Short mmCIF file of C-alpha atoms in Angstrom, two decimals:
data_model
loop_
_atom_site.label_atom_id
_atom_site.label_comp_id
_atom_site.label_asym_id
_atom_site.label_seq_id
_atom_site.Cartn_x
_atom_site.Cartn_y
_atom_site.Cartn_z
CA MET A 1 0.01 0.06 -0.17
CA ARG A 2 1.13 3.57 -0.68
CA GLU A 3 0.10 6.73 0.91
CA ALA A 4 -1.92 9.12 -1.19
CA GLY A 5 -0.88 12.84 -1.56
CA ALA A 6 -3.38 15.59 -0.97
CA GLY A 7 -6.53 13.24 -1.87
CA GLY A 8 -5.88 10.18 0.39
CA GLY A 9 -5.84 6.75 -1.13
CA VAL A 10 -3.77 3.74 -1.36
CA GLY A 11 -2.33 1.81 -4.34
CA GLU A 12 -2.83 -1.66 -5.54
CA ALA A 13 -2.07 -4.53 -3.08
CA GLU A 14 0.02 -7.38 -4.33
CA ALA A 15 -2.28 -9.58 -6.52
CA GLY A 16 -0.40 -12.73 -6.43
CA SER A 17 -0.94 -15.60 -8.85
CA PRO A 18 -3.60 -18.02 -9.47
CA GLY A 19 -1.04 -20.65 -10.01
CA GLY A 20 -0.73 -21.15 -13.60
CA PRO A 21 -2.89 -20.93 -16.89
CA GLY A 22 -6.32 -21.25 -16.56
CA PRO A 23 -10.01 -20.21 -18.01
CA GLY A 24 -10.66 -16.66 -19.02
CA PRO A 25 -11.68 -14.00 -16.56
CA GLU A 26 -15.25 -14.03 -17.43
CA VAL A 27 -15.58 -17.93 -16.78
CA ALA A 28 -13.17 -17.78 -13.80
CA ALA A 29 -15.34 -15.06 -12.08
CA ALA A 30 -18.63 -17.10 -12.77
CA LYS A 31 -17.08 -20.10 -11.28
CA LEU A 32 -15.70 -18.26 -8.25
CA LEU A 33 -19.00 -16.89 -6.89
CA PRO A 34 -20.40 -19.90 -5.38
CA PHE A 35 -17.26 -20.36 -3.37
CA LEU A 36 -17.41 -16.80 -1.99
CA ALA A 37 -20.99 -17.12 -0.86
CA PRO A 38 -21.84 -17.39 2.92
CA GLY A 39 -21.82 -21.00 4.08
CA ALA A 40 -19.12 -22.14 1.58
CA ARG A 41 -16.42 -23.86 3.21
CA ALA A 42 -13.64 -21.57 4.51
CA ASP A 43 -10.77 -23.21 2.76
CA LEU A 44 -12.66 -22.89 -0.50
CA GLN A 45 -13.53 -19.29 0.22
CA ALA A 46 -9.87 -18.47 0.60
CA VAL A 47 -8.82 -20.10 -2.59
CA ALA A 48 -11.38 -18.38 -4.28
CA ALA A 49 -10.52 -14.98 -2.93
CA ARG A 50 -7.02 -15.53 -3.82
CA HIS A 51 -8.01 -15.92 -7.47
CA VAL A 52 -10.22 -12.73 -7.22
CA LEU A 53 -7.26 -11.02 -5.92
CA ALA A 54 -5.21 -12.24 -8.88
CA LEU A 55 -7.72 -10.93 -11.26
CA THR A 56 -7.55 -7.50 -9.74
CA GLY A 57 -3.65 -7.48 -10.82
CA SER A 58 -4.71 -6.32 -14.38
CA GLY A 59 -6.85 -3.83 -15.94
CA PRO A 60 -9.07 -6.22 -17.79
CA GLY A 61 -9.71 -8.18 -14.62
CA ARG A 62 -10.70 -5.26 -12.58
CA ALA A 63 -13.09 -4.16 -15.15
CA LEU A 64 -14.57 -7.30 -15.26
CA LEU A 65 -15.05 -7.80 -11.59
CA ALA A 66 -16.34 -4.21 -11.10
CA GLY A 67 -19.60 -5.00 -12.99
CA GLN A 68 -20.48 -7.96 -10.84
CA ALA A 69 -22.86 -6.91 -8.04
CA ALA A 70 -22.93 -10.18 -6.40
CA LEU A 71 -19.48 -10.72 -6.41
CA LEU A 72 -18.56 -7.52 -4.93
CA ARG A 73 -21.22 -7.89 -2.11
CA ALA A 74 -19.56 -11.35 -1.26
CA LEU A 75 -16.15 -9.72 -1.12
CA ALA A 76 -17.27 -7.06 1.12
CA GLU A 77 -18.92 -9.62 3.54
CA LEU A 78 -16.31 -12.31 3.24
CA ALA A 79 -14.65 -12.82 6.68
CA SER A 80 -12.41 -15.70 5.82
CA GLY A 81 -9.29 -13.87 4.82
CA ARG A 82 -7.48 -10.78 3.88
CA ASP A 83 -7.38 -11.52 0.10
CA ALA A 84 -11.05 -10.59 -0.33
CA ALA A 85 -10.61 -7.10 1.38
CA LEU A 86 -7.34 -6.39 -0.57
CA ALA A 87 -9.29 -7.18 -3.71
CA LEU A 88 -11.73 -4.50 -3.01
CA VAL A 89 -8.67 -2.19 -2.19
CA ASN A 90 -7.29 -2.95 -5.68
CA LEU A 91 -10.70 -2.21 -7.39
CA ALA A 92 -11.17 1.02 -5.55
CA ALA A 93 -7.67 1.94 -6.57
CA ASP A 94 -8.84 2.30 -10.26
CA SER A 95 -10.61 5.40 -10.34
CA GLY A 96 -11.91 4.66 -13.76
CA LEU A 97 -14.07 1.81 -12.31
CA HIS A 98 -15.51 4.05 -9.52
CA GLU A 99 -18.74 4.76 -11.62
CA GLN A 100 -19.15 0.99 -12.49
CA LEU A 101 -18.52 0.05 -9.00
CA LEU A 102 -21.23 1.94 -7.71
CA ALA A 103 -23.71 0.92 -10.26
CA ALA A 104 -22.99 -2.56 -9.63
CA ASP A 105 -23.25 -2.30 -5.99
CA PRO A 106 -24.77 1.22 -4.84
CA TRP A 107 -24.43 0.02 -1.00
CA LEU A 108 -20.69 -0.78 -1.44
CA PRO A 109 -19.53 2.29 0.36
CA ALA A 110 -22.14 1.45 3.19
CA ARG A 111 -20.86 -2.18 3.40
CA LEU A 112 -17.18 -1.07 3.55
CA LEU A 113 -18.10 1.70 6.15
CA GLY A 114 -19.75 -0.78 8.40
CA ARG A 115 -16.51 -2.93 8.41
CA ALA A 116 -14.10 -0.14 8.73
CA LEU A 117 -16.06 0.79 11.79
CA ASP A 118 -16.63 -2.63 13.30
CA PRO A 119 -14.41 -2.91 16.02
CA GLN A 120 -14.21 -6.72 15.85
CA TRP A 121 -13.56 -6.89 12.14
CA PRO A 122 -10.30 -8.18 11.12
CA TRP A 123 -9.85 -6.60 7.98
CA ALA A 124 -11.22 -3.19 9.11
CA GLU A 125 -7.92 -1.61 7.84
CA GLU A 126 -8.34 -2.82 4.25
CA ALA A 127 -12.17 -1.57 4.20
CA ALA A 128 -10.97 1.94 5.42
CA ALA A 129 -8.15 1.74 2.63
CA ALA A 130 -10.70 0.82 0.05
CA LEU A 131 -12.93 3.68 1.29
CA ALA A 132 -10.09 6.02 1.10
CA ASN A 133 -9.30 5.08 -2.60
CA LEU A 134 -13.15 5.52 -3.48
CA SER A 135 -13.50 8.87 -1.67
CA ARG A 136 -11.02 10.41 -3.84
CA GLU A 137 -13.42 11.00 -6.60
CA PRO A 138 -16.64 13.17 -6.27
CA ALA A 139 -19.45 10.89 -6.90
CA PRO A 140 -18.22 8.16 -4.51
CA CYS A 141 -17.34 10.68 -2.05
CA ALA A 142 -20.63 12.09 -2.33
CA ALA A 143 -22.23 8.63 -1.88
CA LEU A 144 -20.20 7.87 1.24
CA MET A 145 -21.31 11.31 2.80
CA ALA A 146 -24.98 10.39 1.98
CA VAL A 147 -24.36 7.00 4.05
CA LEU A 148 -22.79 9.22 6.95
CA ALA A 149 -25.66 11.37 6.94
CA ALA A 150 -28.14 8.54 7.04
CA ALA A 151 -26.48 6.86 10.06
CA GLU A 152 -28.66 6.91 13.45
CA PRO A 153 -29.66 10.36 14.75
CA GLY A 154 -27.92 9.85 18.17
CA ALA A 155 -24.58 8.73 16.48
CA PRO A 156 -23.75 10.53 13.37
CA GLY A 157 -21.53 8.66 11.01
CA LEU A 158 -18.76 11.18 10.94
CA GLU A 159 -18.76 11.16 14.73
CA GLN A 160 -18.19 7.34 14.65
CA LEU A 161 -15.48 7.67 12.20
CA VAL A 162 -13.58 10.31 14.15
CA HIS A 163 -13.95 8.27 17.15
CA ALA A 164 -12.51 5.41 15.78
CA LEU A 165 -9.49 7.39 14.32
CA CYS A 166 -8.85 9.12 17.65
CA THR A 167 -9.43 6.02 20.10
CA PRO A 168 -6.36 3.85 20.71
CA GLY A 169 -7.17 0.07 20.31
CA TYR A 170 -10.57 0.92 19.07
CA ASN A 171 -9.96 -2.33 16.99
CA THR A 172 -7.39 -4.44 18.45
CA ARG A 173 -6.96 -6.40 15.24
CA ALA A 174 -6.68 -3.47 12.88
CA PRO A 175 -4.64 -0.29 13.16
CA LEU A 176 -7.17 1.92 11.19
CA HIS A 177 -4.65 4.28 9.94
CA TYR A 178 -6.40 4.66 6.55
CA LEU A 179 -9.33 6.34 8.23
CA GLY A 180 -7.17 9.33 8.23
CA PRO A 181 -6.91 9.81 4.53
CA LEU A 182 -10.57 8.86 4.28
CA LEU A 183 -11.49 11.81 6.59
CA SER A 184 -9.11 13.99 4.63
CA ASN A 185 -11.11 13.23 1.53
CA LEU A 186 -14.53 13.70 3.19
CA SER A 187 -13.46 17.13 4.50
CA GLN A 188 -13.19 18.43 1.04
CA ARG A 189 -17.21 18.56 1.28
CA PRO A 190 -18.57 21.59 3.02
CA ALA A 191 -20.92 19.46 4.87
CA ALA A 192 -17.94 17.42 6.41
CA ARG A 193 -16.00 20.60 7.37
CA ALA A 194 -19.29 22.00 9.07
CA PHE A 195 -19.28 18.96 11.13
CA LEU A 196 -15.57 19.07 11.81
CA MET A 197 -15.64 22.68 12.92
CA ASP A 198 -19.00 22.74 14.98
CA PRO A 199 -17.83 24.53 18.23
CA ASP A 200 -20.31 22.45 20.11
CA ARG A 201 -18.76 19.18 18.99
CA CYS A 202 -15.04 19.70 19.84
CA VAL A 203 -13.95 17.37 16.79
CA VAL A 204 -11.16 19.50 15.55
CA GLN A 205 -9.50 19.72 18.90
CA ARG A 206 -9.55 15.82 19.19
CA LEU A 207 -7.82 15.54 15.66
CA LEU A 208 -4.82 18.13 16.73
CA PRO A 209 -2.68 15.50 18.70
CA LEU A 210 -2.42 13.30 15.72
CA THR A 211 -0.48 15.80 13.80
CA GLN A 212 2.59 14.21 16.05
CA TYR A 213 1.34 10.59 15.89
CA PRO A 214 4.49 8.60 15.73
CA ASP A 215 3.51 5.33 14.37
CA SER A 216 1.97 5.93 10.80
CA SER A 217 2.61 8.76 8.34
CA VAL A 218 -0.56 7.66 6.83
CA ARG A 219 -2.71 8.64 9.77
CA ARG A 220 -0.58 11.97 10.33
CA GLY A 221 -1.06 12.82 6.64
CA GLY A 222 -4.65 12.07 6.67
CA VAL A 223 -5.12 14.35 9.74
CA VAL A 224 -2.82 17.15 8.58
CA GLY A 225 -4.54 16.99 5.14
CA THR A 226 -8.01 17.32 7.21
CA LEU A 227 -6.85 20.22 8.96
CA ARG A 228 -5.59 22.10 5.98
CA ASN A 229 -9.11 21.56 4.24
CA CYS A 230 -10.66 23.19 7.30
CA CYS A 231 -8.56 26.08 6.97
CA PHE A 232 -10.18 27.03 3.79
CA GLU A 233 -12.95 28.21 5.76
CA HIS A 234 -11.77 31.74 6.37
CA ARG A 235 -14.90 32.60 8.56
CA HIS A 236 -13.60 29.94 11.17
CA HIS A 237 -10.07 31.44 11.21
CA GLN A 238 -10.56 33.38 14.38
CA TRP A 239 -11.94 30.44 16.12
CA LEU A 240 -9.21 28.11 14.88
CA LEU A 241 -6.41 30.46 16.03
CA GLY A 242 -8.15 31.57 19.28
CA PRO A 243 -8.09 29.74 22.72
CA GLU A 244 -10.86 27.26 21.88
CA VAL A 245 -8.83 25.49 19.41
CA ASP A 246 -5.41 26.99 19.30
CA ILE A 247 -4.45 25.31 16.05
CA LEU A 248 -1.23 27.08 15.37
CA PRO A 249 1.04 25.39 17.85
CA PHE A 250 0.07 21.89 16.43
CA LEU A 251 0.75 23.04 12.87
CA LEU A 252 4.22 24.37 13.75
CA LEU A 253 5.53 21.88 16.41
CA PRO A 254 6.04 19.31 13.45
CA LEU A 255 8.08 21.90 11.56
CA ALA A 256 10.11 22.88 14.60
CA GLY A 257 13.69 21.40 14.86
CA PRO A 258 16.11 21.73 17.86
CA GLU A 259 17.26 25.18 17.19
CA ASP A 260 18.28 27.34 20.19
CA PHE A 261 16.53 30.76 20.09
CA SER A 262 17.49 33.69 22.14
CA GLU A 263 15.49 34.54 25.17
CA GLU A 264 13.79 37.41 23.23
CA GLU A 265 12.70 35.07 20.39
CA MET A 266 11.88 32.47 22.73
CA GLU A 267 9.23 34.54 24.62
CA ARG A 268 7.41 35.38 21.39
CA LEU A 269 6.77 31.49 20.76
CA PRO A 270 3.88 29.62 22.22
CA VAL A 271 4.80 27.70 25.42
CA ASP A 272 4.63 24.15 23.32
CA LEU A 273 7.46 25.55 20.96
CA GLN A 274 9.81 26.82 23.74
CA TYR A 275 12.96 25.12 24.93
CA LEU A 276 12.49 22.25 22.58
CA PRO A 277 15.10 19.23 23.40
CA PRO A 278 18.32 18.90 21.37
CA ASP A 279 17.17 15.69 19.72
CA LYS A 280 13.85 17.30 18.55
CA GLN A 281 12.96 15.82 14.91
CA ARG A 282 10.93 17.59 12.29
CA GLU A 283 8.32 15.92 10.57
CA PRO A 284 9.98 13.45 8.20
CA ASP A 285 7.70 13.11 5.12
CA ALA A 286 8.01 15.81 2.80
CA ASP A 287 4.29 15.87 1.75
CA ILE A 288 3.10 16.37 5.25
CA ARG A 289 5.55 19.39 5.91
CA LYS A 290 4.16 20.95 2.78
CA MET A 291 0.46 20.45 3.99
CA LEU A 292 1.44 22.06 7.31
CA ILE A 293 2.80 25.02 5.52
CA GLU A 294 -0.22 25.14 3.18
CA ALA A 295 -2.54 25.03 6.21
CA ILE A 296 -0.65 28.19 7.88
CA MET A 297 -0.50 30.02 4.72
CA LEU A 298 -4.52 29.64 4.51
CA LEU A 299 -4.77 30.94 8.09
CA THR A 300 -2.98 34.05 6.86
CA ALA A 301 -5.81 35.02 4.54
CA THR A 302 -7.14 37.50 6.67
CA ALA A 303 -5.52 40.67 8.23
CA PRO A 304 -6.19 39.42 12.00
CA GLY A 305 -5.07 35.98 11.05
CA ARG A 306 -1.75 37.33 9.85
CA GLN A 307 -1.21 39.37 12.75
CA GLN A 308 -1.96 36.64 15.27
CA ILE A 309 0.31 34.37 13.52
CA ARG A 310 3.13 36.94 13.42
CA ASP A 311 2.54 37.72 17.15
CA GLN A 312 3.05 33.85 17.94
CA GLY A 313 6.54 33.82 16.33
CA ALA A 314 5.76 31.62 13.40
CA TYR A 315 8.46 33.50 11.39
CA LEU A 316 10.93 31.96 13.62
CA ILE A 317 10.10 28.54 13.14
CA LEU A 318 9.69 28.97 9.35
CA ARG A 319 12.99 30.69 9.13
CA GLU A 320 14.82 27.80 10.44
CA LEU A 321 12.73 25.37 8.47
CA HIS A 322 13.73 27.17 5.19
CA ARG A 323 17.39 26.90 6.14
CA TRP A 324 16.89 23.22 6.98
CA GLU A 325 14.41 21.91 4.21
CA PRO A 326 16.00 19.75 1.69
CA GLN A 327 13.04 19.49 -0.68
CA PRO A 328 12.97 22.54 -3.15
CA ASP A 329 9.14 22.42 -3.65
CA VAL A 330 8.63 22.45 0.13
CA GLN A 331 11.22 25.14 0.70
CA SER A 332 9.48 27.11 -2.19
CA THR A 333 6.13 26.91 -0.38
CA CYS A 334 7.73 27.92 2.94
CA GLU A 335 9.30 30.94 1.26
CA LYS A 336 6.07 32.14 -0.16
CA LEU A 337 4.52 31.89 3.47
CA ILE A 338 7.57 33.79 4.99
CA GLN A 339 6.95 36.58 2.10
CA VAL A 340 3.28 36.86 3.31
CA LEU A 341 4.36 37.22 7.03
CA ILE A 342 7.24 39.71 6.50
CA GLY A 343 5.91 41.67 3.52
CA ASP A 344 3.45 44.76 3.56
CA GLU A 345 -0.10 44.35 4.24
CA PRO A 346 -2.36 44.50 1.06
CA GLU A 347 -4.26 47.60 0.43
CA ARG A 348 -7.54 48.47 1.75
CA GLY A 349 -10.36 46.36 0.36
CA MET A 350 -7.93 43.53 -0.38
CA GLU A 351 -7.23 42.33 3.05
CA ASN A 352 -8.82 38.79 2.73
CA LEU A 353 -6.51 37.10 0.25
CA LEU A 354 -9.09 34.29 -0.23
CA GLU A 355 -11.82 36.72 -1.46
CA VAL A 356 -9.51 38.77 -3.89
CA GLN A 357 -10.66 38.56 -7.49
CA VAL A 358 -7.86 38.16 -9.63
CA PRO A 359 -8.27 39.27 -13.35
CA GLN A 360 -8.22 36.46 -16.00
CA ASP A 361 -5.16 37.77 -17.70
CA VAL A 362 -3.16 37.93 -14.52
CA GLU A 363 -4.52 34.48 -13.34
CA LYS A 364 -3.24 32.98 -16.68
CA GLN A 365 0.38 34.93 -16.06
CA LEU A 366 0.50 33.63 -12.48
CA GLN A 367 -0.41 29.92 -13.57
CA GLN A 368 2.35 30.34 -16.11
CA LEU A 369 4.93 31.41 -13.49
CA ASP A 370 3.95 28.47 -11.22
CA ARG A 371 4.46 26.09 -14.11
CA GLN A 372 7.89 27.75 -14.94
CA GLU A 373 8.83 27.64 -11.12
CA GLN A 374 7.79 24.01 -10.92
CA GLU A 375 9.77 23.00 -14.12
CA GLN A 376 12.81 24.75 -12.60
CA LEU A 377 12.52 22.84 -9.35
CA GLU A 378 12.32 19.66 -11.40
CA ARG A 379 15.48 20.52 -13.38
CA GLU A 380 17.27 21.23 -10.06
CA GLN A 381 16.34 18.06 -8.62
CA GLN A 382 17.58 16.27 -11.82
CA GLU A 383 21.10 17.93 -11.44
CA LEU A 384 21.13 17.16 -7.67
CA ALA A 385 20.39 13.50 -8.09
CA PRO A 386 20.77 12.49 -11.77
CA GLU A 387 21.01 8.84 -10.87
CA LEU A 388 17.47 8.66 -9.81
CA TRP A 389 15.97 9.66 -12.98
CA GLY A 390 15.29 7.01 -15.72
CA LYS A 391 16.71 4.32 -13.51
CA ARG A 392 15.67 0.84 -14.50
CA ALA A 393 16.21 -2.38 -12.57
CA ALA A 394 19.20 -4.45 -13.83
CA PRO A 395 18.39 -7.61 -15.51
CA THR A 396 19.16 -10.81 -13.33
#
């Protein structure tokens, strides 16, 4: 499995081999279904699931399976092994099949969600990974939001998901790290952000400690992606930066290193960022560091937000990060944020940077500059590490 970027998901699981030449995929799928049904012998179920997993290792095999409603239902309900769950991960990883999957089994998101949130289900992590893949696209994400909204009135679906994500040992047989990318994908929907930032629920506050979760970059990245998406809602910036949430230290701490600031500089920092130990490590994942910087950038959209971030010494942490940062694209993102913090304030009427209307010709010029900057960064990376470009495995 691999961690997704901004929209969380996972890649294909290893498909394995059905053990030599056999019938065509259509015939194979038809013959496998009876062995996946409830009541079939467990050993036969395991063999059938292994064959299905092998079929998901190719594009034609995935396309065939995606249209078979009965088989999809059987895979979602099968408890005899991990291969069935991994087959669903592989099917959901193919974004071109999402529409076909939902047409074949409209209840697939609900089935997977039930499995992911079942504290006794041994393959809950795989169910969460399949959902993370499905929710990368708008239609399946909307379908999943509808399932969550239809949960019991006393226990909203998103509340159950956040509870499972934030509760250590919720499922002793599955770590549930992929609930993080799933929540990140869902938080692209306004309804999900409204739930997450409901002041009466204290949801965001429960997510904040997970920005430092040591055991999984997948979980950390999903939570940071969720927080970044919440920061798009500028009307909530005062609440996010205020004492009820106090989000800024949680975004800055993973970016901080072991630097020793002067007493005067130290006093400007939030308490949690003062006198960090000499072995303090920065977030090791470059994608997560970039999302943390982007979240802070979004919080600088309004004049009060910019001032509050300046007052809490964010520049000091970002200055040291910029000096240390080895990834050119992350360093560039950090530099842009520093320029916002140390630059002049926008003229009157343009204080909210998220509401500024950019003329179309200027927007095109900016997009062209961004493309040129990205190309320059790629050239620099190629010059720094030419052996990584175009490398192929040597024949054995």
